[in-house]
Every structure is written in C-alpha cells, then in structure tokens.
Amino acid sequence: MNERRINKHKYAAVFAITTLIFILGIAAGNYYSGKKLSELSELSQAIQLDTLGAELQFLLIAYEPCRLFNVTTLGNELYSIGSKVDFMESELGSDNKELLGLKAYYNLLELRHWLLLKQAGGQCNQKFDRILYFYSNKGDCDRCEDEGGVLTYLRRKHPTLSIYSFDINIDNPALLTIKQLYNVGGELPVLVINDKTYNGFMDSKEIEEGLSISTLQQRAVPEGITSPSFQQKQAQSFSLLPLRTAFLRKA
C-alpha cells in the first residue's frame, strides 16, 4: 500500500515537472518568436524608409546626372536595401505577403536606377555596363544559385558593373514591359547584358565578353581569385543570391 502511494507521488512529481518544462518551452518559444517578429517589423520599416530615400535621390540626380551621378555609390546604397530584403526572405519565406510587397517595390526601385543609368550614359557620353538577371526560386531553375554566385563574384571584381535581379514570377506592369521588351522567357536563368538577352547559365568569362573595356579595367579584387574553383565556392557561399541586386553586393 505504501509502495503504491510512493509510486503515485513519484508519477505525479514526474508529470508536474514534465508539464512545467513543456510550459516553459512554449513560453520561451513565444518570447523569441515575438522578439523575432518585432525585429522583422522594424526591418520592414527600415526598408521602406531606405527605398523612399533612394527613390527621392534618384529623382534629384535625374535633373543633373552628369554632375551628381556616381554609379558605385548609388549601387552600393541600392545593394544595402536589397540585402535587407534578402534577409527577410530567408526568415519569412518567399511566399510571405509582406515580403512579396517589399520585393515588388524594390524591383521598381531597381528599374528606376536602371533607367537613370541609361539616361546618364546617353547624356554624359559614358558607357555603363548593365545586367538584368531573371531567376526563379520555385524549384524550376537548377543553376540560378550558381549564376547568382558568378554575378556576385563579377560585381566584386568590377565595382562599376551594375547588376539588377528580378524574380521572374513576380507580376507587375513595369517588369512585364521589360520582359516583353527583351523577350525574357524560356530556359532559366536569363541574363540581359547591355540590352542583349541570353538564356541559360553563363560563366564569368562568357559574361565578361559582353562588357566594355572600361568596366573590365576596373578591378577590385586580386587576379588570384579568378579561378573556376574560386567561382564555384562563391556560388555556394553567396546564398543571398539569386541576387536581389549584386551591387556589392550581392537574392
């Protein structure tokens, strides 16, 4: 009889301890989840402020592009915003509604910068190399991550190279017009290098063949990192790409 009472007390104690641990685990999970959501909310607000500031900056520069335009500085600022968008995508997932809205707006900001670059090139008699990169994260592009790594490597190698990346599955009128203008479709990834469209994966040498001499002469990394093995490591390490924008950085 005493043994039964002892066993009952023992089971009750074990149950109570297990329940307490379970409750504490839920409480801790809720705390960290709430903290994470709060941080992501703050990041979302920061992205909105950054994009508004960049948009106004582009509008101001458009009045006197030859005097005010700095392709490297503007590219780095745009990349900084893209990095934040990439981080949110890694935390929330690619189908999150808030994220999709931010991505769509950021894509429009990229297109505004692209148009500003074309305008500055024409008015200021300068050659600015531009790459539009279309990728998919729906599982239908086996080489998109590799291409993102190559593009990031090239942006590090040539700091004046401007690379804009777009999720081909995002629908908005501006992107639809760009896709129609350059006949974007078919095999992914798709690269539009200085207004010429290419389907399928391209390595760094193939991409560099479409760039101007002035861009190729602008080097920011030692010659030693141009080997194929280095590029393969870059493709693996730069998981933020398929580049939102590789203004390195840079998906």
mmCIF file of C-alpha atoms in Angstrom, residues 46-201:
data_model
loop_
_atom_site.group_PDB
_atom_site.id
_atom_site.type_symbol
_atom_site.label_atom_id
_atom_site.label_comp_id
_atom_site.label_asym_id
_atom_site.label_seq_id
_atom_site.Cartn_x
_atom_site.Cartn_y
_atom_site.Cartn_z
ATOM 1 C CA ALA A 46 13.715 50.496 -42.294
ATOM 2 C CA ILE A 47 13.478 49.069 -45.815
ATOM 3 C CA GLN A 48 10.505 51.292 -46.606
ATOM 4 C CA LEU A 49 12.360 54.392 -45.391
ATOM 5 C CA ASP A 50 15.509 53.412 -47.285
ATOM 6 C CA THR A 51 13.622 52.826 -50.515
ATOM 7 C CA LEU A 52 11.811 56.146 -50.218
ATOM 8 C CA GLY A 53 15.132 57.927 -49.635
ATOM 9 C CA ALA A 54 16.743 56.175 -52.600
ATOM 10 C CA GLU A 55 13.794 56.994 -54.846
ATOM 11 C CA LEU A 56 13.985 60.690 -53.982
ATOM 12 C CA GLN A 57 17.744 60.600 -54.516
ATOM 13 C CA PHE A 58 17.263 59.160 -58.000
ATOM 14 C CA LEU A 59 14.727 61.867 -58.834
ATOM 15 C CA LEU A 60 17.105 64.625 -57.720
ATOM 16 C CA ILE A 61 20.031 63.180 -59.661
ATOM 17 C CA ALA A 62 17.899 62.950 -62.806
ATOM 18 C CA TYR A 63 17.969 66.761 -63.059
ATOM 19 C CA GLU A 64 21.774 66.886 -63.354
ATOM 20 C CA PRO A 65 23.004 63.336 -63.921
ATOM 21 C CA CYS A 66 26.425 64.267 -65.306
ATOM 22 C CA ARG A 67 27.327 66.272 -62.199
ATOM 23 C CA LEU A 68 25.702 64.180 -59.483
ATOM 24 C CA PHE A 69 25.691 60.614 -60.757
ATOM 25 C CA ASN A 70 28.064 58.154 -59.065
ATOM 26 C CA VAL A 71 27.412 54.609 -60.223
ATOM 27 C CA THR A 72 29.387 52.903 -57.444
ATOM 28 C CA THR A 73 27.911 54.906 -54.544
ATOM 29 C CA LEU A 74 24.340 54.584 -55.784
ATOM 30 C CA GLY A 75 24.840 50.909 -56.497
ATOM 31 C CA ASN A 76 26.111 50.210 -53.002
ATOM 32 C CA GLU A 77 23.147 52.024 -51.453
ATOM 33 C CA LEU A 78 20.729 50.040 -53.585
ATOM 34 C CA TYR A 79 22.546 46.845 -52.667
ATOM 35 C CA SER A 80 22.218 47.632 -48.970
ATOM 36 C CA ILE A 81 18.440 47.730 -49.342
ATOM 37 C CA GLY A 82 18.480 44.517 -51.346
ATOM 38 C CA SER A 83 20.478 42.757 -48.630
ATOM 39 C CA LYS A 84 17.766 43.575 -46.102
ATOM 40 C CA VAL A 85 15.084 42.254 -48.441
ATOM 41 C CA ASP A 86 17.091 39.047 -48.900
ATOM 42 C CA PHE A 87 17.396 38.604 -45.149
ATOM 43 C CA MET A 88 13.648 38.999 -44.719
ATOM 44 C CA GLU A 89 13.063 36.415 -47.446
ATOM 45 C CA SER A 90 15.332 33.936 -45.654
ATOM 46 C CA GLU A 91 13.393 34.495 -42.410
ATOM 47 C CA LEU A 92 9.814 34.689 -43.681
ATOM 48 C CA GLY A 93 9.902 32.534 -46.811
ATOM 49 C CA SER A 94 9.450 33.532 -50.432
ATOM 50 C CA ASP A 95 5.618 33.382 -50.310
ATOM 51 C CA ASN A 96 5.123 35.805 -47.401
ATOM 52 C CA LYS A 97 2.679 38.558 -48.474
ATOM 53 C CA GLU A 98 4.550 41.401 -46.784
ATOM 54 C CA LEU A 99 7.799 40.232 -48.326
ATOM 55 C CA LEU A 100 6.273 39.984 -51.804
ATOM 56 C CA GLY A 101 5.108 43.585 -51.490
ATOM 57 C CA LEU A 102 8.590 44.743 -50.474
ATOM 58 C CA LYS A 103 10.182 42.752 -53.295
ATOM 59 C CA ALA A 104 7.819 44.242 -55.861
ATOM 60 C CA TYR A 105 8.557 47.769 -54.667
ATOM 61 C CA TYR A 106 12.284 47.085 -54.562
ATOM 62 C CA ASN A 107 12.132 45.771 -58.133
ATOM 63 C CA LEU A 108 10.574 49.061 -59.204
ATOM 64 C CA LEU A 109 13.386 50.897 -57.445
ATOM 65 C CA GLU A 110 15.905 48.775 -59.346
ATOM 66 C CA LEU A 111 14.215 49.649 -62.640
ATOM 67 C CA ARG A 112 14.283 53.347 -61.752
ATOM 68 C CA HIS A 113 18.023 53.099 -61.124
ATOM 69 C CA TRP A 114 18.458 51.178 -64.386
ATOM 70 C CA LEU A 115 16.620 53.896 -66.312
ATOM 71 C CA LEU A 116 18.683 56.577 -64.580
ATOM 72 C CA LEU A 117 21.837 54.737 -65.618
ATOM 73 C CA LYS A 118 20.692 54.613 -69.246
ATOM 74 C CA GLN A 119 19.839 58.321 -69.115
ATOM 75 C CA ALA A 120 23.185 59.254 -67.576
ATOM 76 C CA GLY A 121 25.043 57.163 -70.133
ATOM 77 C CA GLY A 122 23.327 58.932 -73.019
ATOM 78 C CA GLN A 123 23.537 62.483 -71.693
ATOM 79 C CA CYS A 124 27.050 62.269 -70.241
ATOM 80 C CA ASN A 125 28.606 60.248 -73.070
ATOM 81 C CA GLN A 126 29.666 57.435 -70.748
ATOM 82 C CA LYS A 127 29.439 53.659 -71.009
ATOM 83 C CA PHE A 128 27.753 51.965 -68.054
ATOM 84 C CA ASP A 129 27.525 48.183 -68.267
ATOM 85 C CA ARG A 130 24.197 46.808 -67.060
ATOM 86 C CA ILE A 131 22.963 43.286 -66.443
ATOM 87 C CA LEU A 132 19.346 42.334 -65.809
ATOM 88 C CA TYR A 133 19.198 38.939 -64.114
ATOM 89 C CA PHE A 134 15.954 36.930 -64.059
ATOM 90 C CA TYR A 135 15.758 33.956 -61.710
ATOM 91 C CA SER A 136 13.183 31.700 -60.093
ATOM 92 C CA ASN A 137 13.062 30.203 -56.597
ATOM 93 C CA LYS A 138 10.159 27.878 -57.428
ATOM 94 C CA GLY A 139 12.459 24.902 -57.922
ATOM 95 C CA ASP A 140 12.450 25.211 -61.718
ATOM 96 C CA CYS A 141 15.949 26.692 -62.107
ATOM 97 C CA ASP A 142 18.800 24.360 -61.179
ATOM 98 C CA ARG A 143 21.569 26.847 -61.995
ATOM 99 C CA CYS A 144 20.112 30.086 -60.639
ATOM 100 C CA GLU A 145 22.024 29.882 -57.369
ATOM 101 C CA ASP A 146 25.253 29.192 -59.270
ATOM 102 C CA GLU A 147 24.574 32.118 -61.587
ATOM 103 C CA GLY A 148 23.965 34.345 -58.599
ATOM 104 C CA GLY A 149 27.361 33.386 -57.212
ATOM 105 C CA VAL A 150 29.075 34.167 -60.526
ATOM 106 C CA LEU A 151 27.371 37.560 -60.751
ATOM 107 C CA THR A 152 28.332 38.423 -57.192
ATOM 108 C CA TYR A 153 31.924 37.497 -57.990
ATOM 109 C CA LEU A 154 31.862 39.705 -61.103
ATOM 110 C CA ARG A 155 30.432 42.649 -59.174
ATOM 111 C CA ARG A 156 33.245 42.328 -56.658
ATOM 112 C CA LYS A 157 35.755 42.118 -59.479
ATOM 113 C CA HIS A 158 34.309 45.070 -61.439
ATOM 114 C CA PRO A 159 32.833 47.643 -58.986
ATOM 115 C CA THR A 160 31.248 49.796 -61.720
ATOM 116 C CA LEU A 161 29.222 46.877 -63.094
ATOM 117 C CA SER A 162 25.516 47.290 -62.334
ATOM 118 C CA ILE A 163 23.510 44.109 -61.836
ATOM 119 C CA TYR A 164 19.764 44.051 -61.211
ATOM 120 C CA SER A 165 17.991 40.853 -60.231
ATOM 121 C CA PHE A 166 14.320 40.030 -60.613
ATOM 122 C CA ASP A 167 12.180 37.104 -59.547
ATOM 123 C CA ILE A 168 10.628 36.140 -62.868
ATOM 124 C CA ASN A 169 7.455 35.010 -61.056
ATOM 125 C CA ILE A 170 6.664 38.471 -59.664
ATOM 126 C CA ASP A 171 3.993 40.234 -61.671
ATOM 127 C CA ASN A 172 3.846 43.970 -62.130
ATOM 128 C CA PRO A 173 3.331 46.105 -65.267
ATOM 129 C CA ALA A 174 6.869 47.534 -65.335
ATOM 130 C CA LEU A 175 8.549 44.126 -65.139
ATOM 131 C CA LEU A 176 6.110 42.728 -67.691
ATOM 132 C CA THR A 177 7.136 45.507 -70.090
ATOM 133 C CA ILE A 178 10.837 44.770 -69.538
ATOM 134 C CA LYS A 179 10.263 41.054 -70.156
ATOM 135 C CA GLN A 180 8.382 41.813 -73.370
ATOM 136 C CA LEU A 181 10.991 44.354 -74.485
ATOM 137 C CA TYR A 182 13.856 41.883 -74.125
ATOM 138 C CA ASN A 183 11.909 38.699 -74.923
ATOM 139 C CA VAL A 184 12.572 37.221 -71.483
ATOM 140 C CA GLY A 185 11.351 33.646 -71.198
ATOM 141 C CA GLY A 186 12.349 30.065 -71.841
ATOM 142 C CA GLU A 187 15.311 28.460 -70.113
ATOM 143 C CA LEU A 188 16.377 29.999 -66.811
ATOM 144 C CA PRO A 189 18.370 31.852 -65.697
ATOM 145 C CA VAL A 190 18.018 34.717 -68.170
ATOM 146 C CA LEU A 191 20.612 37.486 -68.447
ATOM 147 C CA VAL A 192 20.154 40.731 -70.366
ATOM 148 C CA ILE A 193 23.680 42.077 -70.817
ATOM 149 C CA ASN A 194 23.721 45.595 -72.241
ATOM 150 C CA ASP A 195 20.354 45.030 -73.941
ATOM 151 C CA LYS A 196 21.217 41.577 -75.355
ATOM 152 C CA THR A 197 19.302 38.569 -73.996
ATOM 153 C CA TYR A 198 20.910 35.231 -73.100
ATOM 154 C CA ASN A 199 19.181 32.072 -71.836
ATOM 155 C CA GLY A 200 20.793 29.518 -69.554
ATOM 156 C CA PHE A 201 23.772 29.542 -67.210
#
